[in-house]
Structures are given as C-alpha cells and as structure tokens.
Short mmCIF file of C-alpha atoms and ligand atoms in Angstrom, two decimals:
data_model
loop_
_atom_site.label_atom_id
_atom_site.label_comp_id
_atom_site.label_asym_id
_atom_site.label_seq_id
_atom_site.Cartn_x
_atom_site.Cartn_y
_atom_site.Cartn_z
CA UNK A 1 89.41 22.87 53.21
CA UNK A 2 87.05 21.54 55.99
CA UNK A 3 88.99 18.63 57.59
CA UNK A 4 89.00 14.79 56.14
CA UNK A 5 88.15 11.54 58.37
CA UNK A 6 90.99 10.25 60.70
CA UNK A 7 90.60 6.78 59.59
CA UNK A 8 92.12 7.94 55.84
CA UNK A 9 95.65 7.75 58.17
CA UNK A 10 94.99 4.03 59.06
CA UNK A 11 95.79 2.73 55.53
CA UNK A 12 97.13 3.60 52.56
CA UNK A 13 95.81 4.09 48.48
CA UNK A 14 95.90 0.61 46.36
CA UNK A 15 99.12 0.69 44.51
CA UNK A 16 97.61 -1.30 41.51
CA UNK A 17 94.42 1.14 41.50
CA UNK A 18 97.15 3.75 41.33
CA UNK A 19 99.44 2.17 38.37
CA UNK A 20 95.93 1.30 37.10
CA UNK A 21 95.25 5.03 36.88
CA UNK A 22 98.95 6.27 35.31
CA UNK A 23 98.39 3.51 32.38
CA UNK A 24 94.79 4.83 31.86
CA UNK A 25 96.29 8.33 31.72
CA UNK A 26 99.05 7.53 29.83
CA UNK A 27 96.78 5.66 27.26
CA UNK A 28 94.34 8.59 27.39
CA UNK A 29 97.38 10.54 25.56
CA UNK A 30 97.97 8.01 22.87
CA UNK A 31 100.57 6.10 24.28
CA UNK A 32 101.02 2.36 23.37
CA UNK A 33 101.80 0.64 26.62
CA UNK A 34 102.39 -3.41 27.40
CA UNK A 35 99.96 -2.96 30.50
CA UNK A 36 100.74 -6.31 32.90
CA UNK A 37 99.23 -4.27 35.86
CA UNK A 38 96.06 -5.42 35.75
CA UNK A 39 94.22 -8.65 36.83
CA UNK A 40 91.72 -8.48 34.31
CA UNK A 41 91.18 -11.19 31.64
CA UNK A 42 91.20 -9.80 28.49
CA UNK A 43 88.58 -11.79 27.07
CA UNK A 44 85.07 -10.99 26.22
CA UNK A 45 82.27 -12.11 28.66
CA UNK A 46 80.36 -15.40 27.04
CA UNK A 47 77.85 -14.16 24.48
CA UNK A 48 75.16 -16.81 26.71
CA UNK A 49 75.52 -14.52 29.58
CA UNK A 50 75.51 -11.03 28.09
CA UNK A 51 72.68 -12.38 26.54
CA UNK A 52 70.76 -12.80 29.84
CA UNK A 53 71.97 -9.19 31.02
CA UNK A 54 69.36 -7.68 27.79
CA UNK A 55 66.97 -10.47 28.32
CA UNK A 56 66.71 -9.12 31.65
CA UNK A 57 66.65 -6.15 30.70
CA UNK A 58 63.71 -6.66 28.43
CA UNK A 59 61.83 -8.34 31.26
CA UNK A 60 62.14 -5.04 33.08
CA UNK A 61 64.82 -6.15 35.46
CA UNK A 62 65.86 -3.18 36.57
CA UNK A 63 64.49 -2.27 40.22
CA UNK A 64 66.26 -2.74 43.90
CA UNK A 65 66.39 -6.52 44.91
CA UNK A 66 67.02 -7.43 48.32
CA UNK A 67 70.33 -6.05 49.49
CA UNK A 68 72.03 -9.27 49.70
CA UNK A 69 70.60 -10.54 46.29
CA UNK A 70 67.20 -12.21 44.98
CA UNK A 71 66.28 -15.63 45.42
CA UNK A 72 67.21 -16.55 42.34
CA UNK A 73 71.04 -15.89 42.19
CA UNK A 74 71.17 -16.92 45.74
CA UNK A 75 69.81 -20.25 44.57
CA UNK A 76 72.29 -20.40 41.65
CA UNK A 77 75.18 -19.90 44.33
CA UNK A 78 73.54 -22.87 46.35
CA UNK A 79 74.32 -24.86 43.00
CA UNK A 80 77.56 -23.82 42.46
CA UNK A 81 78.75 -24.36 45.98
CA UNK A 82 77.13 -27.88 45.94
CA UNK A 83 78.35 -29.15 42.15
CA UNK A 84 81.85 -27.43 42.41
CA UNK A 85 82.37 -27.95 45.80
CA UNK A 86 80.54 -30.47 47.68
CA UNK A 87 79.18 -27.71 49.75
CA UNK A 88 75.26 -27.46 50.99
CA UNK A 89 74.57 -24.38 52.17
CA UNK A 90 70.73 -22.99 53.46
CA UNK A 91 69.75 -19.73 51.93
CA UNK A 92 70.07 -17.68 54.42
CA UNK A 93 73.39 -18.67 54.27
CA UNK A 94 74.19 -17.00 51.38
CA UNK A 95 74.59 -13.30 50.26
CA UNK A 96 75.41 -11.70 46.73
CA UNK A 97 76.87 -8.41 46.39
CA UNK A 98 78.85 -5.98 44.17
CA UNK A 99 81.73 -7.45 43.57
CA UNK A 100 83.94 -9.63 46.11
CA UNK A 101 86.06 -6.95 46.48
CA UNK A 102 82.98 -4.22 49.22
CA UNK A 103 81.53 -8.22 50.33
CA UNK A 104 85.27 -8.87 51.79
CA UNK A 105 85.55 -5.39 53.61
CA UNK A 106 81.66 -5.92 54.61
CA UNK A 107 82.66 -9.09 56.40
CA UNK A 108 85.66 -7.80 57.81
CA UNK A 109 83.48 -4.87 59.18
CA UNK A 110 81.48 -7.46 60.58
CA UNK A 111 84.24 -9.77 62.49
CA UNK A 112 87.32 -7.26 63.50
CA UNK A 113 87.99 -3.77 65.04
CA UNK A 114 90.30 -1.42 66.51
CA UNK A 115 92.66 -3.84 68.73
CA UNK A 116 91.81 -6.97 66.56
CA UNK A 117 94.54 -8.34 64.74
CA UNK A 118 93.72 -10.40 61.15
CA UNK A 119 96.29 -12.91 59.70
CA UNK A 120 97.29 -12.88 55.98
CA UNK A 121 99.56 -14.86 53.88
CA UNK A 122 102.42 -12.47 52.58
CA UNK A 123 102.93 -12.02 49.91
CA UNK A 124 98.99 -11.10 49.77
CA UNK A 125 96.62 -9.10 47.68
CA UNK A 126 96.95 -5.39 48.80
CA UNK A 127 93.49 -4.85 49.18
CA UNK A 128 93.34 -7.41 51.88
CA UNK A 129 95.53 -5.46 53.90
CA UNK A 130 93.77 -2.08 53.00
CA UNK A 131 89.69 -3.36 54.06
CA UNK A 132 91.63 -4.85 57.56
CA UNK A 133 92.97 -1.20 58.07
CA UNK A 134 90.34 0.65 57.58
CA UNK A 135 88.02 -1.33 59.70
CA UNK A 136 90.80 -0.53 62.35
CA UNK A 137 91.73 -3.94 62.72
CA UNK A 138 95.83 -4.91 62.56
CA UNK A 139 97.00 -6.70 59.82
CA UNK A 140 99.35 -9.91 60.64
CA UNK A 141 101.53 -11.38 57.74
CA UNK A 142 102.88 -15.14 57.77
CA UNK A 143 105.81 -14.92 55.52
CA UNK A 144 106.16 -17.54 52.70
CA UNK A 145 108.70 -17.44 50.29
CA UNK A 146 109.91 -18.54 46.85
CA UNK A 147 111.45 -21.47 47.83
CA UNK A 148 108.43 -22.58 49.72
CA UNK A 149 106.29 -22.27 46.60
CA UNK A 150 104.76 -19.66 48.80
CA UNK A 151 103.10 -21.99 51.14
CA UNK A 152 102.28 -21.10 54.33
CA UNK A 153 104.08 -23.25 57.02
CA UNK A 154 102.05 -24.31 60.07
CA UNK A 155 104.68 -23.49 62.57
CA UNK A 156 105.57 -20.21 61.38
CA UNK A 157 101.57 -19.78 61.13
CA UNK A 158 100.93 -20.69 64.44
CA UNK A 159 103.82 -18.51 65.79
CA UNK A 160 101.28 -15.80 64.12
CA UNK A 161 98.77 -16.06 66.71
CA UNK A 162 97.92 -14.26 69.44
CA UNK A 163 94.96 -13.84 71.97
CA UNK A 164 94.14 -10.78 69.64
CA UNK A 165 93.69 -13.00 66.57
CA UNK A 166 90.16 -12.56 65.16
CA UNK A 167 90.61 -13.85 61.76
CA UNK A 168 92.92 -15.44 59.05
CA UNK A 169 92.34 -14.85 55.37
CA UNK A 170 92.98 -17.69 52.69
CA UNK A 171 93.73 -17.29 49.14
CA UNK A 172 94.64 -19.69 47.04
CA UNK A 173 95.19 -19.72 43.62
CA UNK A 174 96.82 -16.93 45.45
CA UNK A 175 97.25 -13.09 43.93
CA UNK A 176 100.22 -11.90 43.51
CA UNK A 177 101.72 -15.30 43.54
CA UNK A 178 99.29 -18.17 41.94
CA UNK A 179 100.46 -20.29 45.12
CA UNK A 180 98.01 -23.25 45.01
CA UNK A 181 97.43 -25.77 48.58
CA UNK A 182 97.87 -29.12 48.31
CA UNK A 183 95.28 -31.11 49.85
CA UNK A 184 97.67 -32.15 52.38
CA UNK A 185 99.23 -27.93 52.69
CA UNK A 186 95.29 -26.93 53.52
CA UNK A 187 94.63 -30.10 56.12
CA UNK A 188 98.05 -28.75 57.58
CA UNK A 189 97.00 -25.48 57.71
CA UNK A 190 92.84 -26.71 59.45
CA UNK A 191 95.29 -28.65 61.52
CA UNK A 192 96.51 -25.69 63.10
CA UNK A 193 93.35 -23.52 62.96
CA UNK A 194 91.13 -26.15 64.87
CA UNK A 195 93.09 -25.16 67.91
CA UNK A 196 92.23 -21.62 67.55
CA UNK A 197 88.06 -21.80 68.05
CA UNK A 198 87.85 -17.98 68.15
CA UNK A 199 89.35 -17.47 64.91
CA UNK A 200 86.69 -16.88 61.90
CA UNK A 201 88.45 -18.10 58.62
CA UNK A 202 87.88 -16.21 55.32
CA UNK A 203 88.25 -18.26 52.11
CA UNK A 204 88.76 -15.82 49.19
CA UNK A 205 88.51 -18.57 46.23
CA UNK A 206 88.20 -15.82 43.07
CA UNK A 207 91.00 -17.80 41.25
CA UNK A 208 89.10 -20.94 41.73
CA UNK A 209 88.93 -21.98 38.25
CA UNK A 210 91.96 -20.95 37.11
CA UNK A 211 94.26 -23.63 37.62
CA UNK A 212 97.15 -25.18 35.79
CA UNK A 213 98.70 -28.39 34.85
CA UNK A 214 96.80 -31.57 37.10
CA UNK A 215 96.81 -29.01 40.39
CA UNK A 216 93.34 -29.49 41.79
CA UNK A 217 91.66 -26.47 43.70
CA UNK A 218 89.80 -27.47 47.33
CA UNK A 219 88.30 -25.15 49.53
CA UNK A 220 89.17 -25.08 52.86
CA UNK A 221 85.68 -26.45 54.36
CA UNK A 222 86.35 -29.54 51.79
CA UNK A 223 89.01 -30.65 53.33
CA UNK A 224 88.28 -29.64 56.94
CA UNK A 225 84.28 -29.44 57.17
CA UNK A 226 84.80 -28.82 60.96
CA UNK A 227 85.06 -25.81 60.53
CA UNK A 228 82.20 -24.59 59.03
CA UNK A 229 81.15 -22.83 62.10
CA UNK A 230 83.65 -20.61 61.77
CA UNK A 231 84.32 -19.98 57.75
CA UNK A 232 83.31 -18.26 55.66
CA UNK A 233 83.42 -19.21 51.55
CA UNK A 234 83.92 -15.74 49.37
CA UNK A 235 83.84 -16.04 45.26
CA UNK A 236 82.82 -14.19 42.69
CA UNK A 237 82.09 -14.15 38.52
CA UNK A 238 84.93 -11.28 37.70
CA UNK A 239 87.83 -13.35 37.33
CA UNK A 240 86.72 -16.96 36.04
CA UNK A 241 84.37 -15.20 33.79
CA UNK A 242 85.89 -12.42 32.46
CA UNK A 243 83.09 -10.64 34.60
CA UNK A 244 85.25 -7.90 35.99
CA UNK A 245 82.90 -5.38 34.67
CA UNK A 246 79.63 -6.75 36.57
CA UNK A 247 80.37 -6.60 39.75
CA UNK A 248 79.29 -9.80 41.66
CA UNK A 249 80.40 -11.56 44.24
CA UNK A 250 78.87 -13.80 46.90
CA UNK A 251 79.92 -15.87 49.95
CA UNK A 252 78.32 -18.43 52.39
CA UNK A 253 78.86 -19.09 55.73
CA UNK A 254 77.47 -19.45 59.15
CA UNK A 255 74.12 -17.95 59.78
CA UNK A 256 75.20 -16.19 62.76
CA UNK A 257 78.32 -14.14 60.59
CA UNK A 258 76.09 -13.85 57.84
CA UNK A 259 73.39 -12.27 59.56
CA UNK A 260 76.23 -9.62 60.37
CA UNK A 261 77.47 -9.16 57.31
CA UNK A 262 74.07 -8.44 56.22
CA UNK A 263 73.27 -5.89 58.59
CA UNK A 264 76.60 -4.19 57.77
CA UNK A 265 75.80 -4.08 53.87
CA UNK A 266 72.12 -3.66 54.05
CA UNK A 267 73.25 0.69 55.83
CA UNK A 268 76.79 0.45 54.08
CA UNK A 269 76.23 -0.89 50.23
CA UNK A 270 72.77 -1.93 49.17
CA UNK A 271 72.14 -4.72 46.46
CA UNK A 272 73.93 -5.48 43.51
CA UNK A 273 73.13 -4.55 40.13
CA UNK A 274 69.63 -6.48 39.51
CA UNK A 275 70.85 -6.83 35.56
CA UNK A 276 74.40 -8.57 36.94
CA UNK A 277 72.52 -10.29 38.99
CA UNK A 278 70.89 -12.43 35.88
CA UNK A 279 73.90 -13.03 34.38
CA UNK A 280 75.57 -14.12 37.25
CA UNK A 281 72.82 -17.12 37.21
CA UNK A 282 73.32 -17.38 33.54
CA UNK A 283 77.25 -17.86 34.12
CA UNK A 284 77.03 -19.80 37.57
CA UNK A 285 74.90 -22.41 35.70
CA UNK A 286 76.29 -22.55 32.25
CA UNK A 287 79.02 -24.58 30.81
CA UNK A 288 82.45 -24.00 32.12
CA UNK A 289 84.01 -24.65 28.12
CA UNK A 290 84.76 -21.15 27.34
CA UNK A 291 86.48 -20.94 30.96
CA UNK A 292 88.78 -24.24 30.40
CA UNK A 293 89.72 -22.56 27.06
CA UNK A 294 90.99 -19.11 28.86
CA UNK A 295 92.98 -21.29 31.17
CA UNK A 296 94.35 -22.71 28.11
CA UNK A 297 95.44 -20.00 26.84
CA UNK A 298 96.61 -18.55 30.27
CA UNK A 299 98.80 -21.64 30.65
CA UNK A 300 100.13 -21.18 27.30
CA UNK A 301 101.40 -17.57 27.96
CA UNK A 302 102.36 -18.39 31.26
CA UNK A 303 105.19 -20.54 30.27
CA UNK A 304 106.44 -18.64 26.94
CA UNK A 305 106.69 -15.59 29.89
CA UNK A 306 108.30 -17.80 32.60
CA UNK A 307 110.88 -18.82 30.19
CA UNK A 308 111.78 -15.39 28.86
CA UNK A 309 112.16 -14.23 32.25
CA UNK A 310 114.12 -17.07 33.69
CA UNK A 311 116.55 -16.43 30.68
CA UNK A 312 117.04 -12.66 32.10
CA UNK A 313 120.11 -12.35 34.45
CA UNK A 314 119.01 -10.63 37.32
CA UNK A 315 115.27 -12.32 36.88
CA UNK A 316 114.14 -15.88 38.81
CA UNK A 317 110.32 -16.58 38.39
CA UNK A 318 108.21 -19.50 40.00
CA UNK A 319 105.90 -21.06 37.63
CA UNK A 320 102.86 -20.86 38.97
CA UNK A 321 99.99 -23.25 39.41
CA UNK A 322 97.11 -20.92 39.56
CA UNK A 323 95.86 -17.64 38.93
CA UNK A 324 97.19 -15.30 36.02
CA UNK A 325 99.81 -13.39 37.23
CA UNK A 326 103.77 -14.05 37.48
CA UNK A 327 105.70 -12.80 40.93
CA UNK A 328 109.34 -13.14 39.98
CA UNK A 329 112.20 -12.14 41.79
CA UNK A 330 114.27 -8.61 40.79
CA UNK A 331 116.61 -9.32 43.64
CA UNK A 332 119.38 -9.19 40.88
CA UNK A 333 118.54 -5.94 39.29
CA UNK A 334 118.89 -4.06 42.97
CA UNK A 335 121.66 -2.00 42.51
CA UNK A 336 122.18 -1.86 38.89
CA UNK A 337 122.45 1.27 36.85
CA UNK A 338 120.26 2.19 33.68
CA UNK A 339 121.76 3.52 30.86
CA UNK A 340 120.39 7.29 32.07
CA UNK A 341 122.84 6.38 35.43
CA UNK A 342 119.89 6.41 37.72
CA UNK A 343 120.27 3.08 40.60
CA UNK A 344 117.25 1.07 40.59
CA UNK A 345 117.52 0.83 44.68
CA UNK A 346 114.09 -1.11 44.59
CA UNK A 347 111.42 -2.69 42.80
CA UNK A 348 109.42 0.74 42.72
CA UNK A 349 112.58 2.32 40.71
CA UNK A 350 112.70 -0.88 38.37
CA UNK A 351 108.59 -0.53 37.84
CA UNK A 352 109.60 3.53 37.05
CA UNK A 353 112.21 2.14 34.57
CA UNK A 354 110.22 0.31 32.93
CA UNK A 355 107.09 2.52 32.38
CA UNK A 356 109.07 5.40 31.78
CA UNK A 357 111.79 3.60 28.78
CA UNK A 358 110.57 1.15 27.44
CA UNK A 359 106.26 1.57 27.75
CA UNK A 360 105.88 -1.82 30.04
CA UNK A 361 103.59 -1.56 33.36
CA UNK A 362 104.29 -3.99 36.04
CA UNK A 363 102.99 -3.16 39.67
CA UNK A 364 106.26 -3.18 42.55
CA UNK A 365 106.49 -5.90 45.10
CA UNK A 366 106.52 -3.41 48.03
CA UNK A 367 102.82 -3.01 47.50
CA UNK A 368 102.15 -7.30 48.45
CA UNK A 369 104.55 -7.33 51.02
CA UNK A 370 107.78 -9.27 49.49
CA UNK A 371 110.01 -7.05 47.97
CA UNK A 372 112.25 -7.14 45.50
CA UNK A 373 109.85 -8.86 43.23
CA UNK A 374 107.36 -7.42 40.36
CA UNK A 375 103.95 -9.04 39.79
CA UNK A 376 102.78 -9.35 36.11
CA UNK A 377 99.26 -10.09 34.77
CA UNK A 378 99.25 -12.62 32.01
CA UNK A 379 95.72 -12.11 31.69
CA UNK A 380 97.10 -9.42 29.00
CA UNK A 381 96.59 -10.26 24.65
CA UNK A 382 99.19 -12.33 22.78
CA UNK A 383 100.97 -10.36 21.13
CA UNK A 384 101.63 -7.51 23.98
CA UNK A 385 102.59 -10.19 26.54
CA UNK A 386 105.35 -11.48 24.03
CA UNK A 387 106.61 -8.18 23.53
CA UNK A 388 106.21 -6.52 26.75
CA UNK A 389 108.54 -9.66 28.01
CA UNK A 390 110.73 -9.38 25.51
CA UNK A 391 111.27 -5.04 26.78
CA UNK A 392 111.85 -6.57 30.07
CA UNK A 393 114.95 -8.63 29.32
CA UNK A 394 116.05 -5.81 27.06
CA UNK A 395 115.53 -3.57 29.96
CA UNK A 396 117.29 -5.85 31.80
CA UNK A 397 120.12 -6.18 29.55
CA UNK A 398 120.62 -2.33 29.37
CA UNK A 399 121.55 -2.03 32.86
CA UNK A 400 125.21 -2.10 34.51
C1 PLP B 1 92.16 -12.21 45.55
C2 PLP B 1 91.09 -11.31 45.04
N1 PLP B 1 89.92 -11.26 45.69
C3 PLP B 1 88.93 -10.44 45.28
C4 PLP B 1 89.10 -9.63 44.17
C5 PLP B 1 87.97 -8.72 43.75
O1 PLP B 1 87.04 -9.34 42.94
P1 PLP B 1 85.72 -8.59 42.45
O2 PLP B 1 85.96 -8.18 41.04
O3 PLP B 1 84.62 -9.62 42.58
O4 PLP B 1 85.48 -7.42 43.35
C6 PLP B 1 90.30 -9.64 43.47
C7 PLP B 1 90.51 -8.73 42.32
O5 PLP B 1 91.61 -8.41 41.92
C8 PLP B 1 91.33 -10.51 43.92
O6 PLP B 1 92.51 -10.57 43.28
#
C-alpha cells in the first residue's frame, strides 16, 4: 500500500463516531439496541423549516453560494446573535458553514500550529481535542470535577497557561457533562483571560438552548464584551433544532480571524448546502415553541434517568443543567466481576459489558478525558431510555 500522511499519528479516531458505527452495524443485523451513544435529538425537524428546504428547492436553490454562506443566512445569524444575545455583529463578521463541527477545525486551522498549545475544559468533547491535533497544535486540559459541578476554577485555569497558549475553548451547556457557567463562573473565568491578550477565545454555544430548570445561558462576550477582539462566537442549528442532518453552523467574530477562517475554508471546505442554508433562516427566525417543548421533554427524562442511576450501587450522577447527556461516575463498578467472571478494569470494559449482555450503548469516559465515568444521551425515545436505564442497574446488580 503506498504510504498514508504522518499527521494520521498526531491524533486519534472519535470514539463516539466509532461506537456510532458498531450500533449502526449491529442494527444493520437486526439487533434491538438502547443506543445512548449518540447526541442526536430524536425528534423530527419542525415541519415550518423542512418546508423551506422544498420551497427552496422549487425556487431552484440549488447552485454554489459563497463559501462562507449567502447574504441571506448571514443576515439571519446577525438576528439571532442580536435577539438571543445582545450581540451586533457586521457581516463580514459572520460565516456559515457545514456544520459547527469542519467551522471549529477551520478556525483552529486558522489560529494554532505545530508548537501552539490550546486550552480545553476536561472533561471536553473529543472532537475538540481531535481538530487541535491534527492542526498540530497541543491540547491543554483544565481539570474540573464532579464535585465542582464541572466548573472550571480560575486558579487552576490560570496555572494552564503558558507563553505557548494560543487559544482556550469554551463550552457550556458543556458535552459530555451539561456543566452550565454562572454569570459570576464566566466573569471569573474573562477575569482571568483579560490578562492573557494573546489568547483568541472560542465559544462553542451548540447547547445554547437547551437548558434546564431557571439556569440561564450567557455567552462569554455578554458578560465580558472586552473581549470581543479576541473571541470568537461558534453555534449551529443541529442540536437546538433537531438539525443534525443539515449541516449548518456559523460563528462571528473579529474581522481580522474571520478573514482567516475564510481563507482556510474557501481551499479546504467550500459552502454549505444552499438548500440547508434556507432552512437555517427559516429555523433561526421562527418560533422557538417546538424547541422549549424538546427541552421539556429532555428535562423530564433527565431526572426519571438521574434517579435510576443514583439508586444503582456503584453509580453517582450529577444532574445536569444543560445539554442532553448524563456523565455519571462508574468509579464503583471498577473492579467488579460480571457474571461471565470477566473484571471490568475500566469504563471501556463496563461500555463492552453492556453492549455485549444486555444490548445498551453508552460511549467510555476515557474518550472525554475523566475516567471512570460513562456519558449517556438522553436525547434517545421514551420508552428505550426507561428501559435501557433500567439494563444498567440490572447490569449493575449482576456484578460481584
Ligand atoms: C460541543 C459540540 N460542538 C459542535 C458539535 C457539532 O455540531 P454540528 O452538527 O453543527 O457539526 C457537537 C456535536 O456533537 C458538539 O457536541
């Protein structure tokens, strides 16, 4: 075989892309699973904005736009930014692109290299780690833990910082944890940042609107608009939307990065889907009812599942305030013995245990960077959350 590029050794495959792929597979054969290892609501996209994916369509929308988006959905962003958020951005400070997921490793492109470090909260969304890796660039985790709700600390984040620092990246509602800043956590956390003026700041706000109980979501420029030289806002439709399939996400930021990040994606990905594009107006300016009633029902599973697994020895979960998955704990399983006599030595072997015996997929803690824990979507039906839960504390029970 003719040889593959070096930079495949700088980082590795996603682990949830991976467990995404053994479910598919094992679903391709027939077999029922209780699939938590996906963060995909399981809802159906509005009818109002599928509707303006054929209506564009029939206006024969369906030719290149500029590679950072037309006019028009730019605009719509403008909107958004300004009635959500209290944010006025120019056009030009504004791109759109396929999904948030290729805009955050454009960016990154854009900002960091080989000898550059990048700062994450752990535990963090693997494909952070993964788009800092393969633009070379070293990824730096700032520990949080259960106990801290998984908020960052400003000491232990400034202890994070070095001259090689070249960026931090924010994400709150946070995946894997649903971690949400206080007003006062974020100002603590600008606090420290404003003493760092060559650090860019990424804001990855997908989970925006999905937020529990009276938690409020603000975005880091909100609180600290000094900054805005130096941040950069990423969002997108998949998540609040159930808009996973469309692929669109945008971010705004200073002209200076943005012109950057356009230069990167107008060789490296081209413009998104002109069809998504319309319905990413359609959704961006609609009503946000039919997204208040999936956080309903999000909060509702959330705490059936919390209490289920906080009544399994072996299990501790964190409520959490945002987002829809659950990060709990399997400290208390380490060591124990299934009923085959194989030792579950880690969270991999208890995700293995559970796939293979009892049909329930659940991605391994070692993958976001605080282990022994297990993250599980809730954005799963009903019915298969309640039962997948229940396998887990009868898994649970099963083992000496
Ligand atoms: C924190 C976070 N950012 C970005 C994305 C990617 O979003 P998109 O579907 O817009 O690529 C995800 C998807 O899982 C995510 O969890």
């Amino acid at each position: 075989m003719p040889p593959l590029s070096p930079l495949l050794e700088l980082f590795k495959p996603s682990a949830i892309a991976g467990m995404m792929g053994t479910v598919a597979r094992l679903q391709a054969q027939g077999k029922k699973l209780y699939d938590f290892s996906t963060g995909e609501p399981d809802f159906d996209t509005p009818a109002h904005v599928k509707q303006a994916a054929i209506d564009a369509i029939n206006r024969g929308e369906t030719k290149y736009s500029p590679s950072d988006g037309s006019i028009a959905v730019r605009e719509a962003v403008q909107r958004k930014f300004a009635r959500d958020n209290n944010l006025t951005f120019k056009l030009e400070q504004v791109i759109v692109a396929t999904g948030a997921k290729p805009l955050l490793a454009d960016i990154i492109r854009a900002m960091a290299g080989i000898g550059d470090e990048i700062l994450l909260s752990a535990p963090c969304w693997p494909s952070h780690v993964g788009m800092i890796e393969l633009a070379g660039a070293t990824p730096v985790f700032v520990k949080t833990t259960q106990d801290d709700g998984f908020i960052m600390q400003p000491d232990q984040l400034e202890q994070n910082i070095s001259p090689k620092t070249r960026a931090i990246i924010l994400c709150a509602p946070s995946n894997p944890t649903g971690a949400v800043y206080s007003r006062q956590a974020l100002l603590d956390v600008a606090e420290v940042l404003a003493k760092y003026p060559d650090m860019w700041i990424i804001t990855d706000d997908l989970y925006e609107h999905i937020i529990y109980d009276n938690h409020q979501f603000h975005s880091i420029l909100e609180v600290a608009p000094e900054l805005a030289d130096r941040t950069i806002v990423v969002n997108g439709v998949s998540k609040a939307y159930a808009m996973t399939g469309w692929r669109i996400g945008y971010a705004a930021g200073p002209q200076n990065l943005m012109a950057a990040v356009r230069k990167v994606m107008s060789q490296a990905t081209g413009c998104p889907s002109s069809i998504s594009q319309a319905t990413a107006i359609a959704a961006l300016d609609g009503p946000l009812d039919e997204v208040h009633e999936f956080v309903k029902t999000y909060q509702a599973r959330r705490d059936r599942a919390v209490a289920t697994l906080n009544q399994t020895p072996g299990i501790n979960c964190l409520s959490p305030d945002g987002a829809f998955y659950l990060y709990p704990s399997v400290a208390g399983v380490i060591g124990k013995k299934t009923p085959e006599g194989e030792v579950i030595g880690s969270s991999l072997d208890f995700a293995n245990y559970l796939l293979n015996h009892w049909d329930v997929a659940i991605v391994p803690g070692n993958a976001f960077e605080l282990d022994p824990h297990i993250r599980i979507s809730i954005a799963t039906a009903d019915d298969d959350l309640n039962e997948g839960i229940a396998r887990i504390k009868r898994a649970v029970s099963q083992l000496e």
